[in-house]
């Protein structure tokens, strides 16, 4: 009797959730093979752009104390090697948040908290964000962020806030809501702004 497929929830940069049916010992390449050929996935991420190569990115989950600089640098852009096993990533995350529907069945709890994201490595669908005056993050920290063709600036900001666990309200005197923004900066080939 054939083993039933292992269902792996996989986010796209647009926030859409796709499910890859793979074996229990699947690798990142197996996720790419299962999803990148689907027309709805291509339309969701590429939106008509020519297909480039694909990658699987580990989704950042901030620890309760926040990030330390060394931890962020080690994480890098989160792209997995194509031979990395997916199973251990699905079982290593924190429990699902109370806002999502939670299953009491341990074998299906991974379905509620995606741990990976399928990303296009197309040059038009990735940007480098440099943090400046962001609480809890060091200035000049570069973040490589992957986009879908229809990703908005607001979605990028909200995604960074969520994945890095950024503070939304500053307490104490002079505190209040923190507004994060993207500022476009052109850097010529010689590196001078």
Short mmCIF file of C-alpha atoms in Angstrom, two decimals:
data_model
loop_
_atom_site.label_atom_id
_atom_site.label_comp_id
_atom_site.label_asym_id
_atom_site.label_seq_id
_atom_site.Cartn_x
_atom_site.Cartn_y
_atom_site.Cartn_z
CA UNK A 1 0.00 0.00 0.00
CA UNK A 2 1.40 3.40 -0.97
CA UNK A 3 2.17 5.87 1.77
CA UNK A 4 -0.29 8.80 1.82
CA UNK A 5 1.16 12.17 0.80
CA UNK A 6 2.55 14.53 3.41
CA UNK A 7 0.79 17.88 3.02
CA UNK A 8 3.09 20.89 3.46
CA UNK A 9 1.49 24.34 3.77
CA UNK A 10 3.60 26.83 1.85
CA UNK A 11 3.11 30.58 1.75
CA UNK A 12 3.83 32.70 -1.29
CA UNK A 13 5.18 36.26 -1.09
CA UNK A 14 1.61 37.47 -1.74
CA UNK A 15 0.44 35.74 1.43
CA UNK A 16 -1.49 33.06 -0.46
CA UNK A 17 -1.34 29.60 1.03
CA UNK A 18 -0.56 26.65 -1.24
CA UNK A 19 -0.35 23.01 -0.23
CA UNK A 20 2.38 20.72 -1.57
CA UNK A 21 1.69 16.97 -1.49
CA UNK A 22 5.09 15.35 -1.00
CA UNK A 23 6.65 12.43 0.88
CA UNK A 24 7.63 12.65 4.56
CA UNK A 25 11.33 12.94 3.65
CA UNK A 26 10.77 15.77 1.14
CA UNK A 27 13.45 18.34 0.37
CA UNK A 28 13.15 21.97 -0.66
CA UNK A 29 13.52 20.84 -4.28
CA UNK A 30 10.50 18.55 -3.86
CA UNK A 31 8.41 21.55 -2.71
CA UNK A 32 9.60 23.54 -5.75
CA UNK A 33 8.78 20.63 -8.08
CA UNK A 34 5.32 20.22 -6.56
CA UNK A 35 4.30 23.89 -6.66
CA UNK A 36 6.30 25.87 -9.24
CA UNK A 37 4.66 24.11 -12.17
CA UNK A 38 1.11 24.94 -11.07
CA UNK A 39 -0.51 27.69 -13.12
CA UNK A 40 -2.21 29.37 -10.13
CA UNK A 41 1.09 29.49 -8.21
CA UNK A 42 2.90 30.99 -11.21
CA UNK A 43 0.20 33.60 -11.67
CA UNK A 44 0.16 34.39 -7.93
CA UNK A 45 3.91 34.96 -7.70
CA UNK A 46 5.15 35.85 -11.21
CA UNK A 47 2.03 37.61 -12.48
CA UNK A 48 3.11 37.24 -16.10
CA UNK A 49 6.87 37.62 -15.65
CA UNK A 50 9.06 35.06 -17.32
CA UNK A 51 9.85 32.10 -15.10
CA UNK A 52 13.26 32.35 -13.43
CA UNK A 53 14.47 29.94 -10.81
CA UNK A 54 12.69 29.20 -7.54
CA UNK A 55 13.69 28.90 -3.91
CA UNK A 56 12.18 27.86 -0.61
CA UNK A 57 12.59 30.33 2.22
CA UNK A 58 12.31 29.57 5.90
CA UNK A 59 9.84 31.98 7.53
CA UNK A 60 11.32 34.02 10.35
CA UNK A 61 9.71 33.54 13.77
CA UNK A 62 10.98 36.04 16.34
CA UNK A 63 11.86 34.63 19.73
CA UNK A 64 10.10 36.18 22.76
CA UNK A 65 13.15 38.31 23.62
CA UNK A 66 13.46 39.58 20.07
CA UNK A 67 16.40 39.11 17.73
CA UNK A 68 20.04 39.57 18.50
CA UNK A 69 22.39 40.81 15.79
CA UNK A 70 24.29 37.51 15.41
CA UNK A 71 21.04 35.56 15.07
CA UNK A 72 19.80 37.85 12.29
CA UNK A 73 23.09 37.64 10.40
CA UNK A 74 23.08 33.81 10.65
CA UNK A 75 19.54 33.66 9.31
CA UNK A 76 20.47 35.72 6.25
CA UNK A 77 17.78 35.66 3.57
CA UNK A 78 16.40 32.37 4.89
CA UNK A 79 16.76 30.49 1.60
CA UNK A 80 17.14 26.76 2.07
CA UNK A 81 19.57 24.62 0.15
CA UNK A 82 17.65 22.54 -2.40
CA UNK A 83 18.65 19.34 -0.54
CA UNK A 84 17.50 20.53 2.92
CA UNK A 85 14.79 18.35 4.48
CA UNK A 86 11.46 20.08 5.08
CA UNK A 87 10.09 17.82 7.85
CA UNK A 88 12.29 19.16 10.69
CA UNK A 89 11.27 22.75 9.89
CA UNK A 90 7.59 21.93 10.20
CA UNK A 91 7.99 20.49 13.67
CA UNK A 92 10.33 23.12 15.07
CA UNK A 93 8.05 26.16 15.08
CA UNK A 94 6.18 27.62 17.99
CA UNK A 95 2.56 26.53 18.49
CA UNK A 96 -0.05 28.16 16.27
CA UNK A 97 -1.27 31.56 17.41
CA UNK A 98 -4.68 31.77 19.01
CA UNK A 99 -5.96 33.79 16.05
CA UNK A 100 -5.75 30.82 13.69
CA UNK A 101 -7.89 27.73 13.84
CA UNK A 102 -5.96 25.22 15.91
CA UNK A 103 -6.11 21.48 15.61
CA UNK A 104 -5.76 19.35 18.73
CA UNK A 105 -4.31 16.59 16.57
CA UNK A 106 -0.50 16.67 16.77
CA UNK A 107 -0.02 15.22 13.29
CA UNK A 108 -1.97 18.03 11.64
CA UNK A 109 -0.89 21.02 13.75
CA UNK A 110 1.82 21.86 11.16
CA UNK A 111 -0.96 22.68 8.70
CA UNK A 112 -1.91 25.78 10.69
CA UNK A 113 1.48 27.47 10.89
CA UNK A 114 3.37 27.54 7.59
CA UNK A 115 7.12 27.40 8.15
CA UNK A 116 8.23 27.91 4.56
CA UNK A 117 7.60 30.23 1.63
CA UNK A 118 8.01 29.50 -2.08
CA UNK A 119 9.79 32.46 -3.69
CA UNK A 120 10.82 33.38 -7.21
CA UNK A 121 14.49 34.26 -7.58
CA UNK A 122 13.61 36.57 -10.50
CA UNK A 123 15.67 39.77 -10.19
CA UNK A 124 12.55 41.97 -10.35
CA UNK A 125 10.94 40.15 -7.41
CA UNK A 126 13.53 40.77 -4.72
CA UNK A 127 14.63 43.92 -2.95
CA UNK A 128 17.19 44.79 -0.32
CA UNK A 129 15.81 46.75 2.61
CA UNK A 130 18.25 48.66 4.81
CA UNK A 131 17.00 49.37 8.32
CA UNK A 132 17.45 52.89 9.67
CA UNK A 133 16.12 54.03 13.07
CA UNK A 134 14.11 50.84 13.56
CA UNK A 135 13.65 49.93 17.25
CA UNK A 136 15.29 46.60 18.16
CA UNK A 137 17.21 46.36 14.87
CA UNK A 138 20.69 47.70 14.26
CA UNK A 139 21.04 50.54 11.75
CA UNK A 140 22.35 49.49 8.34
CA UNK A 141 21.01 45.94 8.72
CA UNK A 142 20.23 44.70 5.20
CA UNK A 143 17.20 42.46 4.69
CA UNK A 144 16.64 40.66 1.40
CA UNK A 145 12.87 40.57 0.84
CA UNK A 146 11.12 38.49 -1.81
CA UNK A 147 8.03 39.84 -3.57
CA UNK A 148 5.13 38.68 -5.68
CA UNK A 149 4.41 40.68 -8.82
CA UNK A 150 1.48 42.44 -7.14
CA UNK A 151 3.06 43.05 -3.70
CA UNK A 152 2.40 46.55 -2.35
CA UNK A 153 4.70 48.68 -0.19
CA UNK A 154 2.20 48.34 2.66
CA UNK A 155 2.39 44.53 2.43
CA UNK A 156 6.19 44.67 2.59
CA UNK A 157 6.11 46.91 5.68
CA UNK A 158 3.50 44.72 7.42
CA UNK A 159 5.44 41.56 6.52
CA UNK A 160 8.68 42.93 7.96
CA UNK A 161 6.88 44.04 11.14
CA UNK A 162 5.37 40.57 11.60
CA UNK A 163 8.41 38.46 10.75
CA UNK A 164 10.82 40.52 12.81
CA UNK A 165 8.38 41.07 15.68
CA UNK A 166 8.86 44.85 15.54
CA UNK A 167 7.37 47.11 18.18
CA UNK A 168 4.20 48.89 17.07
CA UNK A 169 3.84 51.11 20.14
CA UNK A 170 6.61 52.84 22.07
CA UNK A 171 5.79 53.14 25.76
CA UNK A 172 6.82 55.82 28.21
CA UNK A 173 6.95 59.61 27.94
CA UNK A 174 6.98 60.77 24.35
CA UNK A 175 5.91 57.31 23.19
CA UNK A 176 3.07 56.37 20.93
CA UNK A 177 2.37 54.47 17.74
CA UNK A 178 5.35 53.76 15.52
CA UNK A 179 4.88 54.23 11.80
CA UNK A 180 7.28 52.29 9.59
CA UNK A 181 7.82 53.47 6.02
CA UNK A 182 9.82 52.51 2.96
CA UNK A 183 12.03 55.14 1.38
CA UNK A 184 13.37 54.55 -2.10
CA UNK A 185 17.11 55.14 -2.38
CA UNK A 186 19.01 54.90 -5.66
CA UNK A 187 22.56 53.70 -5.35
CA UNK A 188 24.74 54.05 -8.46
CA UNK A 189 27.16 51.34 -9.52
CA UNK A 190 30.08 53.04 -7.72
CA UNK A 191 28.15 52.76 -4.42
CA UNK A 192 27.80 56.48 -3.59
CA UNK A 193 24.29 57.71 -2.77
#
